[in-house]
PDB file of C-alpha atoms in Angstrom:
ATOM      1  CA  MET B   1      -4.198  13.188  13.817  1.00  0.00           C
ATOM      2  CA  LYS B   2      -2.255  15.025  16.522  1.00  0.00           C
ATOM      3  CA  ILE B   3      -4.204  13.110  19.164  1.00  0.00           C
ATOM      4  CA  LEU B   4      -3.358   9.819  17.489  1.00  0.00           C
ATOM      5  CA  SER B   5       0.351  10.714  17.413  1.00  0.00           C
ATOM      6  CA  THR B   6       0.320  11.650  21.105  1.00  0.00           C
ATOM      7  CA  VAL B   7      -1.477   8.440  22.079  1.00  0.00           C
ATOM      8  CA  MET B   8       0.886   6.322  19.976  1.00  0.00           C
ATOM      9  CA  LEU B   9       3.951   8.020  21.486  1.00  0.00           C
ATOM     10  CA  SER B  10       2.727   7.515  25.051  1.00  0.00           C
ATOM     11  CA  LEU B  11       1.950   3.870  24.330  1.00  0.00           C
ATOM     12  CA  LEU B  12       5.419   3.356  22.846  1.00  0.00           C
ATOM     13  CA  VAL B  13       7.060   4.948  25.898  1.00  0.00           C
ATOM     14  CA  THR B  14       4.934   2.752  28.168  1.00  0.00           C
ATOM     15  CA  SER B  15       5.742  -0.338  26.120  1.00  0.00           C
ATOM     16  CA  ALA B  16       9.467   0.475  26.258  1.00  0.00           C
ATOM     17  CA  SER B  17       9.354   0.643  30.049  1.00  0.00           C
ATOM     18  CA  VAL B  18       7.340  -2.578  30.160  1.00  0.00           C
ATOM     19  CA  ALA B  19       9.852  -4.295  27.885  1.00  0.00           C
ATOM     20  CA  ALA B  20      12.615  -3.506  30.381  1.00  0.00           C
ATOM     21  CA  GLY B  21      10.906  -5.741  32.992  1.00  0.00           C
ATOM     22  CA  PRO B  22      10.754  -9.540  33.150  1.00  0.00           C
ATOM     23  CA  GLU B  23      10.718 -11.229  29.713  1.00  0.00           C
ATOM     24  CA  THR B  24       7.412 -13.110  29.770  1.00  0.00           C
ATOM     25  CA  SER B  25       5.215 -10.608  31.565  1.00  0.00           C
ATOM     26  CA  GLY B  26       6.746  -7.760  29.560  1.00  0.00           C
ATOM     27  CA  GLN B  27       6.067  -9.552  26.298  1.00  0.00           C
ATOM     28  CA  GLN B  28       2.493 -10.251  27.341  1.00  0.00           C
ATOM     29  CA  GLU B  29       1.911  -6.637  28.301  1.00  0.00           C
ATOM     30  CA  LEU B  30       3.504  -5.480  25.052  1.00  0.00           C
ATOM     31  CA  ALA B  31       1.188  -7.765  23.081  1.00  0.00           C
ATOM     32  CA  GLN B  32      -1.802  -6.373  24.998  1.00  0.00           C
ATOM     33  CA  LEU B  33      -0.659  -2.819  24.321  1.00  0.00           C
ATOM     34  CA  LYS B  34      -0.308  -3.586  20.624  1.00  0.00           C
ATOM     35  CA  GLN B  35      -3.871  -4.897  20.558  1.00  0.00           C
ATOM     36  CA  GLN B  36      -5.087  -1.793  22.376  1.00  0.00           C
ATOM     37  CA  VAL B  37      -3.270   0.450  19.878  1.00  0.00           C
ATOM     38  CA  ILE B  38      -4.880  -1.425  16.981  1.00  0.00           C
ATOM     39  CA  ALA B  39      -8.341  -1.096  18.542  1.00  0.00           C
ATOM     40  CA  LEU B  40      -7.759   2.589  19.321  1.00  0.00           C
ATOM     41  CA  ASN B  41      -6.532   3.229  15.791  1.00  0.00           C
ATOM     42  CA  ARG B  42      -9.723   1.666  14.385  1.00  0.00           C
ATOM     43  CA  GLU B  43     -11.921   3.756  16.706  1.00  0.00           C
ATOM     44  CA  LEU B  44     -10.061   6.942  15.754  1.00  0.00           C
ATOM     45  CA  PHE B  45     -10.453   6.128  12.045  1.00  0.00           C
ATOM     46  CA  LEU B  46     -14.211   5.640  12.456  1.00  0.00           C
ATOM     47  CA  LEU B  47     -14.469   8.861  14.454  1.00  0.00           C
ATOM     48  CA  GLU B  48     -12.506  10.747  11.809  1.00  0.00           C
ATOM     49  CA  GLN B  49     -14.803   9.400   9.069  1.00  0.00           C
ATOM     50  CA  SER B  50     -17.946  10.362  10.982  1.00  0.00           C
ATOM     51  CA  LEU B  51     -16.572  13.877  11.565  1.00  0.00           C
ATOM     52  CA  LEU B  52     -15.399  14.384   7.986  1.00  0.00           C
ATOM     53  CA  TYR B  53     -18.454  12.822   6.348  1.00  0.00           C
ATOM     54  CA  PRO B  54     -21.502  13.090   8.610  1.00  0.00           C
ATOM     55  CA  PRO B  55     -24.385  10.927   7.328  1.00  0.00           C
ATOM     56  CA  GLU B  56     -26.692  13.892   6.785  1.00  0.00           C
ATOM     57  CA  THR B  57     -24.283  15.465   4.246  1.00  0.00           C
ATOM     58  CA  GLN B  58     -22.759  12.331   2.753  1.00  0.00           C
ATOM     59  CA  LEU B  59     -22.617  11.452  -0.950  1.00  0.00           C
ATOM     60  CA  GLY B  60     -20.940   8.177  -1.882  1.00  0.00           C
ATOM     61  CA  LEU B  61     -20.305   6.927  -5.425  1.00  0.00           C
ATOM     62  CA  TYR B  62     -19.428   3.300  -6.145  1.00  0.00           C
ATOM     63  CA  LEU B  63     -18.397   1.886  -9.531  1.00  0.00           C
ATOM     64  CA  THR B  64     -19.281  -1.598 -10.778  1.00  0.00           C
ATOM     65  CA  VAL B  65     -18.316  -3.067 -14.132  1.00  0.00           C
ATOM     66  CA  ASP B  66     -19.865  -5.908 -16.092  1.00  0.00           C
ATOM     67  CA  THR B  67     -18.064  -5.362 -19.357  1.00  0.00           C
ATOM     68  CA  GLY B  68     -15.158  -6.427 -21.460  1.00  0.00           C
ATOM     69  CA  LYS B  69     -16.413  -6.999 -24.981  1.00  0.00           C
ATOM     70  CA  PHE B  70     -17.734  -3.558 -25.870  1.00  0.00           C
ATOM     71  CA  MET B  71     -15.849  -1.217 -23.554  1.00  0.00           C
ATOM     72  CA  GLN B  72     -12.364  -1.078 -22.049  1.00  0.00           C
ATOM     73  CA  LEU B  73     -12.591   1.598 -19.334  1.00  0.00           C
ATOM     74  CA  ASP B  74      -9.655   4.028 -19.105  1.00  0.00           C
ATOM     75  CA  SER B  75     -10.924   6.707 -16.730  1.00  0.00           C
ATOM     76  CA  VAL B  76     -13.931   8.214 -14.992  1.00  0.00           C
ATOM     77  CA  GLU B  77     -14.529  11.917 -14.324  1.00  0.00           C
ATOM     78  CA  VAL B  78     -17.141  13.118 -11.805  1.00  0.00           C
ATOM     79  CA  LEU B  79     -18.837  16.528 -11.840  1.00  0.00           C
ATOM     80  CA  LEU B  80     -21.306  17.675  -9.192  1.00  0.00           C
ATOM     81  CA  ASP B  81     -23.391  20.720 -10.087  1.00  0.00           C
ATOM     82  CA  ASP B  82     -21.031  21.314 -13.063  1.00  0.00           C
ATOM     83  CA  GLU B  83     -17.945  21.409 -10.807  1.00  0.00           C
ATOM     84  CA  PRO B  84     -15.260  18.672 -11.011  1.00  0.00           C
ATOM     85  CA  VAL B  85     -15.175  16.765  -7.708  1.00  0.00           C
ATOM     86  CA  GLY B  86     -13.272  13.598  -8.528  1.00  0.00           C
ATOM     87  CA  GLY B  87     -12.155  11.006 -10.976  1.00  0.00           C
ATOM     88  CA  HIS B  88      -9.938   8.015 -11.466  1.00  0.00           C
ATOM     89  CA  LEU B  89      -7.476   6.713 -14.073  1.00  0.00           C
ATOM     90  CA  TYR B  90      -7.509   2.910 -14.131  1.00  0.00           C
ATOM     91  CA  THR B  91      -4.576   0.542 -14.155  1.00  0.00           C
ATOM     92  CA  LYS B  92      -4.700  -2.884 -15.753  1.00  0.00           C
ATOM     93  CA  THR B  93      -4.836  -4.524 -12.312  1.00  0.00           C
ATOM     94  CA  GLU B  94      -7.766  -2.352 -11.197  1.00  0.00           C
ATOM     95  CA  LEU B  95      -9.690  -3.135 -14.391  1.00  0.00           C
ATOM     96  CA  GLU B  96      -9.139  -6.857 -13.903  1.00  0.00           C
ATOM     97  CA  ALA B  97     -10.436  -6.602 -10.335  1.00  0.00           C
ATOM     98  CA  LEU B  98     -13.524  -4.682 -11.475  1.00  0.00           C
ATOM     99  CA  GLN B  99     -14.204  -7.259 -14.192  1.00  0.00           C
ATOM    100  CA  ARG B 100     -14.014  -9.992 -11.543  1.00  0.00           C
ATOM    101  CA  GLY B 101     -16.774  -8.256  -9.572  1.00  0.00           C
ATOM    102  CA  ALA B 102     -14.967  -5.771  -7.343  1.00  0.00           C
ATOM    103  CA  VAL B 103     -16.796  -2.620  -6.273  1.00  0.00           C
ATOM    104  CA  GLN B 104     -14.743   0.563  -6.298  1.00  0.00           C
ATOM    105  CA  PRO B 105     -15.586   3.319  -3.808  1.00  0.00           C
ATOM    106  CA  LEU B 106     -15.011   6.115  -6.326  1.00  0.00           C
ATOM    107  CA  LEU B 107     -15.931   9.186  -4.279  1.00  0.00           C
ATOM    108  CA  GLN B 108     -17.093  10.146  -0.827  1.00  0.00           C
ATOM    109  CA  THR B 109     -17.864  13.795  -0.230  1.00  0.00           C
ATOM    110  CA  ASN B 110     -20.187  16.183   1.565  1.00  0.00           C
ATOM    111  CA  VAL B 111     -23.260  17.640  -0.147  1.00  0.00           C
ATOM    112  CA  ASP B 112     -25.753  20.207   1.113  1.00  0.00           C
ATOM    113  CA  ALA B 113     -29.456  19.388   1.193  1.00  0.00           C
ATOM    114  CA  GLY B 114     -31.380  20.265  -1.959  1.00  0.00           C
ATOM    115  CA  LYS B 115     -31.383  19.457  -5.660  1.00  0.00           C
ATOM    116  CA  HIS B 116     -28.148  18.425  -7.346  1.00  0.00           C
ATOM    117  CA  SER B 117     -26.949  17.357 -10.762  1.00  0.00           C
ATOM    118  CA  LEU B 118     -24.338  14.620 -11.064  1.00  0.00           C
ATOM    119  CA  THR B 119     -22.473  14.100 -14.340  1.00  0.00           C
ATOM    120  CA  VAL B 120     -20.142  11.151 -14.788  1.00  0.00           C
ATOM    121  CA  VAL B 121     -17.914  10.953 -17.869  1.00  0.00           C
ATOM    122  CA  PHE B 122     -16.690   7.487 -18.843  1.00  0.00           C
ATOM    123  CA  VAL B 123     -13.618   7.371 -21.123  1.00  0.00           C
ATOM    124  CA  GLY B 124     -12.198   4.280 -22.778  1.00  0.00           C
ATOM    125  CA  LYS B 125     -11.949   2.155 -25.882  1.00  0.00           C
ATOM    126  CA  GLY B 126     -15.136   0.982 -27.539  1.00  0.00           C
ATOM    127  CA  PRO B 127     -15.842  -1.551 -30.286  1.00  0.00           C
ATOM    128  CA  ASP B 128     -13.105  -1.807 -32.954  1.00  0.00           C
ATOM    129  CA  ASN B 129     -10.681  -0.063 -30.544  1.00  0.00           C
ATOM    130  CA  ARG B 130     -12.340   3.324 -31.135  1.00  0.00           C
ATOM    131  CA  ASP B 131     -11.986   6.068 -28.547  1.00  0.00           C
ATOM    132  CA  TYR B 132     -15.140   6.274 -26.469  1.00  0.00           C
ATOM    133  CA  ARG B 133     -16.320   9.125 -24.252  1.00  0.00           C
ATOM    134  CA  ARG B 134     -19.798   9.079 -22.784  1.00  0.00           C
ATOM    135  CA  ALA B 135     -21.397  11.341 -20.170  1.00  0.00           C
ATOM    136  CA  VAL B 136     -24.330  10.269 -18.017  1.00  0.00           C
ATOM    137  CA  ASN B 137     -26.388  12.761 -15.996  1.00  0.00           C
ATOM    138  CA  TYR B 138     -28.331  12.050 -12.825  1.00  0.00           C
ATOM    139  CA  GLU B 139     -30.544  14.511 -10.970  1.00  0.00           C
ATOM    140  CA  PHE B 140     -31.175  13.874  -7.281  1.00  0.00           C
ATOM    141  CA  GLU B 141     -32.491  15.655  -4.249  1.00  0.00           C
ATOM    142  CA  LYS B 142     -30.413  15.408  -1.097  1.00  0.00           C
ATOM    143  CA  ALA B 143     -32.554  15.071   2.028  1.00  0.00           C
ATOM    144  CA  ALA B 144     -31.537  14.363   5.636  1.00  0.00           C
ATOM    145  CA  ASP B 145     -29.976  10.960   4.902  1.00  0.00           C
ATOM    146  CA  GLY B 146     -26.792  10.172   3.028  1.00  0.00           C
ATOM    147  CA  VAL B 147     -26.992   9.400  -0.688  1.00  0.00           C
ATOM    148  CA  ARG B 148     -25.191   6.409  -2.153  1.00  0.00           C
ATOM    149  CA  LEU B 149     -25.173   5.900  -5.901  1.00  0.00           C
ATOM    150  CA  GLU B 150     -23.895   3.055  -8.040  1.00  0.00           C
ATOM    151  CA  LEU B 151     -22.220   3.851 -11.351  1.00  0.00           C
ATOM    152  CA  GLN B 152     -22.743   0.839 -13.613  1.00  0.00           C
ATOM    153  CA  VAL B 153     -20.857   0.025 -16.807  1.00  0.00           C
ATOM    154  CA  ASN B 154     -22.457  -2.938 -18.600  1.00  0.00           C
ATOM    155  CA  ASP B 155     -22.112  -4.653 -21.955  1.00  0.00           C
ATOM    156  CA  LYS B 156     -25.338  -4.495 -23.914  1.00  0.00           C
ATOM    157  CA  SER B 157     -25.276  -7.228 -26.540  1.00  0.00           C
ATOM    158  CA  GLY B 158     -28.489  -6.050 -28.229  1.00  0.00           C
ATOM    159  CA  ASN B 159     -26.747  -3.109 -29.901  1.00  0.00           C
ATOM    160  CA  TYR B 160     -23.090  -4.065 -29.287  1.00  0.00           C
ATOM    161  CA  GLN B 161     -22.526  -0.965 -27.194  1.00  0.00           C
ATOM    162  CA  PRO B 162     -21.630  -0.366 -23.560  1.00  0.00           C
ATOM    163  CA  GLU B 163     -24.409   0.857 -21.286  1.00  0.00           C
ATOM    164  CA  PHE B 164     -23.799   3.418 -18.540  1.00  0.00           C
ATOM    165  CA  ARG B 165     -26.227   3.928 -15.674  1.00  0.00           C
ATOM    166  CA  ILE B 166     -26.380   5.743 -12.350  1.00  0.00           C
ATOM    167  CA  VAL B 167     -28.739   4.090  -9.886  1.00  0.00           C
ATOM    168  CA  PRO B 168     -29.436   4.449  -6.151  1.00  0.00           C
ATOM    169  CA  TRP B 169     -27.339   2.004  -4.138  1.00  0.00           C
ATOM    170  CA  THR B 170     -29.913  -0.452  -2.848  1.00  0.00           C
ATOM    171  CA  GLN B 171     -27.978  -3.536  -1.910  1.00  0.00           C
ATOM    172  CA  VAL B 172     -24.652  -4.601  -0.519  1.00  0.00           C
ATOM    173  CA  HIS B 173     -22.582  -6.345  -3.185  1.00  0.00           C
TER     174      HIS B 173
END
């Protein structure tokens, strides 16, 4: 972050000196500098992500929802090896987006290689506006590659209950 601040400051100083020159060439150079800053910012973000979450230690959780009749989701709690690692409390706008097919990146963290236990607790309102709290467990073994898991909340019309599943992320939605 300190590097980014230094680069931004030097570019602003350079752009200020460029702006003092002729109008058209100064504006063109300023526009070019802005584009370079945007590109540099993107590269620094990607570098930061690769340093914070290297692929060999990465665990990503993504939430999808295909529900509405049997479950109104309020929150999600995530435990990894019986330790809380994340969660989310949903707003009305977020729920509407999820019901329209949005995919929420719920958690990205680092995990050591080996066996792990993931527990996800779904909290909300079930049929007849009853409070609903359901935990789903998933055992996985972390190898050299990153692990991406999809947390699915689906209506199951056969028994008029919501269905909760954790599955390996196999496709891009």
